[in-house]
Amino acid sequence: MREKELQLLEYLEQDSSLPIDVLAKMMNLSEEETKGLIEKLEKERVIVQYTALINWNNMKEKQHLTAMIDVKVTPKQGVGFDAIAEKIYRYPEVKAVYLMSGTYDLSVVVEGRTMAEVASFVSQKLSTLDSVISTTTHFVLKKYKHDGIVYEQNDDDTRMMVTP
């Protein structure tokens, strides 16, 4: 059954709005079996949440800004980076925190309405944490592709015209 679970997870990752009957047909299972698999994976917290992917650029009424912040920290004895990562991800502005290899230790994704709002978060909340040594903030100017989804399709035909 593990193969069917993996197959189901791949389908849901591509489009979590697929109805049970469609998923069942795609997987060659009954609707009851498919529903049971989903419930099992939800109970095991393999499926954590269903979300919608929004292209905020198409919503001119709502200002939306994303920043990626590289954070250098001093890890704590016994807990490593986990304790400081937990402090950071508890802020509502923070959408993601990743432990990274390379120059910086953590990568923090923050969302806000303005650059000033994000800057205030960095200067008043993030930078003041005991373990934080330094931060570098990068503002997202335009999102082309996210989670495998291309946001703006260029429908122009770019093929060279050939005439006899």
GROMACS .gro file of C-alpha atoms in nm:
model
  164
    1MET     CA    1   0.000   0.000   0.000
    2ARG     CA    2   0.300   0.233   0.046
    3GLU     CA    3   0.321   0.274  -0.333
    4LYS     CA    4  -0.041   0.392  -0.346
    5GLU     CA    5   0.024   0.633  -0.058
    6LEU     CA    6   0.317   0.786  -0.246
    7GLN     CA    7   0.109   0.811  -0.563
    8LEU     CA    8  -0.175   0.979  -0.372
    9LEU     CA    9   0.065   1.226  -0.209
   10GLU     CA   10   0.208   1.321  -0.548
   11TYR     CA   11  -0.141   1.386  -0.689
   12LEU     CA   12  -0.242   1.593  -0.385
   13GLU     CA   13   0.083   1.789  -0.394
   14GLN     CA   14   0.007   1.887  -0.754
   15ASP     CA   15  -0.358   1.978  -0.684
   16SER     CA   16  -0.506   1.931  -0.339
   17SER     CA   17  -0.850   2.034  -0.463
   18LEU     CA   18  -0.901   1.713  -0.662
   19PRO     CA   19  -1.226   1.546  -0.553
   20ILE     CA   20  -1.214   1.198  -0.396
   21ASP     CA   21  -1.390   1.036  -0.694
   22VAL     CA   22  -1.133   1.177  -0.938
   23LEU     CA   23  -0.842   1.071  -0.717
   24ALA     CA   24  -0.991   0.722  -0.684
   25LYS     CA   25  -1.016   0.684  -1.063
   26MET     CA   26  -0.663   0.813  -1.113
   27MET     CA   27  -0.530   0.558  -0.863
   28ASN     CA   28  -0.757   0.271  -0.967
   29LEU     CA   29  -0.901   0.246  -0.615
   30SER     CA   30  -1.251   0.273  -0.471
   31GLU     CA   31  -1.361   0.603  -0.323
   32GLU     CA   32  -1.371   0.441   0.022
   33GLU     CA   33  -1.012   0.314  -0.011
   34THR     CA   34  -0.895   0.656  -0.130
   35LYS     CA   35  -1.074   0.837   0.152
   36GLY     CA   36  -0.928   0.588   0.401
   37LEU     CA   37  -0.575   0.649   0.269
   38ILE     CA   38  -0.620   1.026   0.299
   39GLU     CA   39  -0.752   0.996   0.655
   40LYS     CA   40  -0.460   0.767   0.750
   41LEU     CA   41  -0.204   1.011   0.606
   42GLU     CA   42  -0.373   1.304   0.782
   43LYS     CA   43  -0.373   1.115   1.114
   44GLU     CA   44  -0.001   1.034   1.073
   45ARG     CA   45   0.060   1.405   0.992
   46VAL     CA   46   0.212   1.316   0.657
   47ILE     CA   47  -0.057   1.543   0.511
   48VAL     CA   48  -0.032   1.844   0.738
   49GLN     CA   49  -0.255   2.099   0.566
   50TYR     CA   50  -0.425   2.183   0.237
   51THR     CA   51  -0.343   2.527   0.097
   52ALA     CA   52  -0.418   2.747  -0.200
   53LEU     CA   53  -0.134   2.897  -0.403
   54ILE     CA   54  -0.223   3.264  -0.458
   55ASN     CA   55  -0.070   3.496  -0.716
   56TRP     CA   56  -0.087   3.815  -0.508
   57ASN     CA   57   0.050   4.016  -0.801
   58ASN     CA   58  -0.295   3.988  -0.961
   59MET     CA   59  -0.463   4.143  -0.655
   60LYS     CA   60  -0.383   4.512  -0.691
   61GLU     CA   61  -0.604   4.603  -0.392
   62LYS     CA   62  -0.382   4.415  -0.147
   63GLN     CA   63  -0.023   4.512  -0.088
   64HIS     CA   64   0.192   4.207  -0.030
   65LEU     CA   65   0.568   4.189   0.012
   66THR     CA   66   0.796   3.890   0.066
   67ALA     CA   67   1.148   3.908   0.204
   68MET     CA   68   1.406   3.635   0.243
   69ILE     CA   69   1.636   3.696   0.535
   70ASP     CA   70   1.970   3.520   0.580
   71VAL     CA   71   2.041   3.485   0.952
   72LYS     CA   72   2.375   3.400   1.115
   73VAL     CA   73   2.325   3.262   1.467
   74THR     CA   74   2.517   3.112   1.754
   75PRO     CA   75   2.377   2.763   1.822
   76LYS     CA   76   2.299   2.671   2.184
   77GLN     CA   77   2.459   2.374   2.363
   78GLY     CA   78   2.229   2.073   2.361
   79VAL     CA   79   1.965   2.215   2.124
   80GLY     CA   80   2.177   2.341   1.835
   81PHE     CA   81   1.979   2.562   1.601
   82ASP     CA   82   1.636   2.427   1.699
   83ALA     CA   83   1.572   2.664   1.991
   84ILE     CA   84   1.645   2.983   1.797
   85ALA     CA   85   1.456   2.854   1.491
   86GLU     CA   86   1.152   2.792   1.712
   87LYS     CA   87   1.169   3.146   1.856
   88ILE     CA   88   1.182   3.285   1.503
   89TYR     CA   89   0.902   3.076   1.350
   90ARG     CA   90   0.660   3.173   1.628
   91TYR     CA   91   0.636   3.530   1.493
   92PRO     CA   92   0.323   3.569   1.277
   93GLU     CA   93   0.518   3.757   1.007
   94VAL     CA   94   0.738   3.452   0.951
   95LYS     CA   95   0.610   3.215   0.682
   96ALA     CA   96   0.905   2.974   0.670
   97VAL     CA   97   1.235   2.898   0.844
   98TYR     CA   98   1.502   2.670   0.697
   99LEU     CA   99   1.833   2.546   0.839
  100MET     CA  100   2.088   2.605   0.564
  101SER     CA  101   2.440   2.505   0.476
  102GLY     CA  102   2.683   2.775   0.368
  103THR     CA  103   2.753   3.127   0.490
  104TYR     CA  104   2.429   3.174   0.685
  105ASP     CA  105   2.264   2.932   0.925
  106LEU     CA  106   1.895   3.008   0.882
  107SER     CA  107   1.687   3.133   0.593
  108VAL     CA  108   1.372   3.311   0.709
  109VAL     CA  109   1.082   3.400   0.476
  110VAL     CA  110   0.879   3.696   0.601
  111GLU     CA  111   0.567   3.858   0.458
  112GLY     CA  112   0.444   4.211   0.520
  113ARG     CA  113   0.256   4.496   0.357
  114THR     CA  114   0.551   4.733   0.312
  115MET     CA  115   0.931   4.738   0.318
  116ALA     CA  116   0.911   4.950   0.634
  117GLU     CA  117   0.700   4.682   0.804
  118VAL     CA  118   0.951   4.409   0.716
  119ALA     CA  119   1.243   4.633   0.817
  120SER     CA  120   1.076   4.697   1.151
  121PHE     CA  121   1.039   4.322   1.208
  122VAL     CA  122   1.407   4.266   1.132
  123SER     CA  123   1.537   4.553   1.346
  124GLN     CA  124   1.301   4.525   1.642
  125LYS     CA  125   1.228   4.152   1.667
  126LEU     CA  126   1.468   3.933   1.471
  127SER     CA  127   1.798   4.116   1.525
  128THR     CA  128   1.736   4.157   1.898
  129LEU     CA  129   1.724   3.780   1.969
  130ASP     CA  130   2.021   3.667   2.179
  131SER     CA  131   2.160   3.409   1.936
  132VAL     CA  132   2.133   3.627   1.624
  133ILE     CA  133   2.473   3.753   1.509
  134SER     CA  134   2.376   3.915   1.176
  135THR     CA  135   2.104   3.934   0.912
  136THR     CA  136   2.090   4.008   0.541
  137THR     CA  137   1.749   4.094   0.394
  138HIS     CA  138   1.652   4.028   0.032
  139PHE     CA  139   1.320   4.163  -0.097
  140VAL     CA  140   1.135   3.960  -0.360
  141LEU     CA  141   1.071   4.193  -0.652
  142LYS     CA  142   0.879   3.952  -0.874
  143LYS     CA  143   0.774   3.592  -0.843
  144TYR     CA  144   0.808   3.391  -1.165
  145LYS     CA  145   0.762   3.037  -1.037
  146HIS     CA  146   0.671   2.894  -0.695
  147ASP     CA  147   0.622   2.531  -0.593
  148GLY     CA  148   0.646   2.426  -0.956
  149ILE     CA  149   0.377   2.670  -1.071
  150VAL     CA  150   0.467   2.934  -1.332
  151TYR     CA  151   0.285   3.256  -1.241
  152GLU     CA  152   0.281   3.439  -1.574
  153GLN     CA  153   0.268   3.245  -1.897
  154ASN     CA  154   0.405   3.428  -2.199
  155ASP     CA  155   0.170   3.332  -2.479
  156ASP     CA  156   0.365   3.515  -2.748
  157ASP     CA  157   0.478   3.286  -3.028
  158THR     CA  158   0.857   3.315  -3.027
  159ARG     CA  159   0.920   3.079  -3.315
  160MET     CA  160   1.107   3.220  -3.614
  161MET     CA  161   0.887   3.263  -3.919
  162VAL     CA  162   0.998   3.047  -4.209
  163THR     CA  163   0.881   3.126  -4.560
  164PRO     CA  164   0.947   2.926  -4.879
   0.00000   0.00000   0.00000
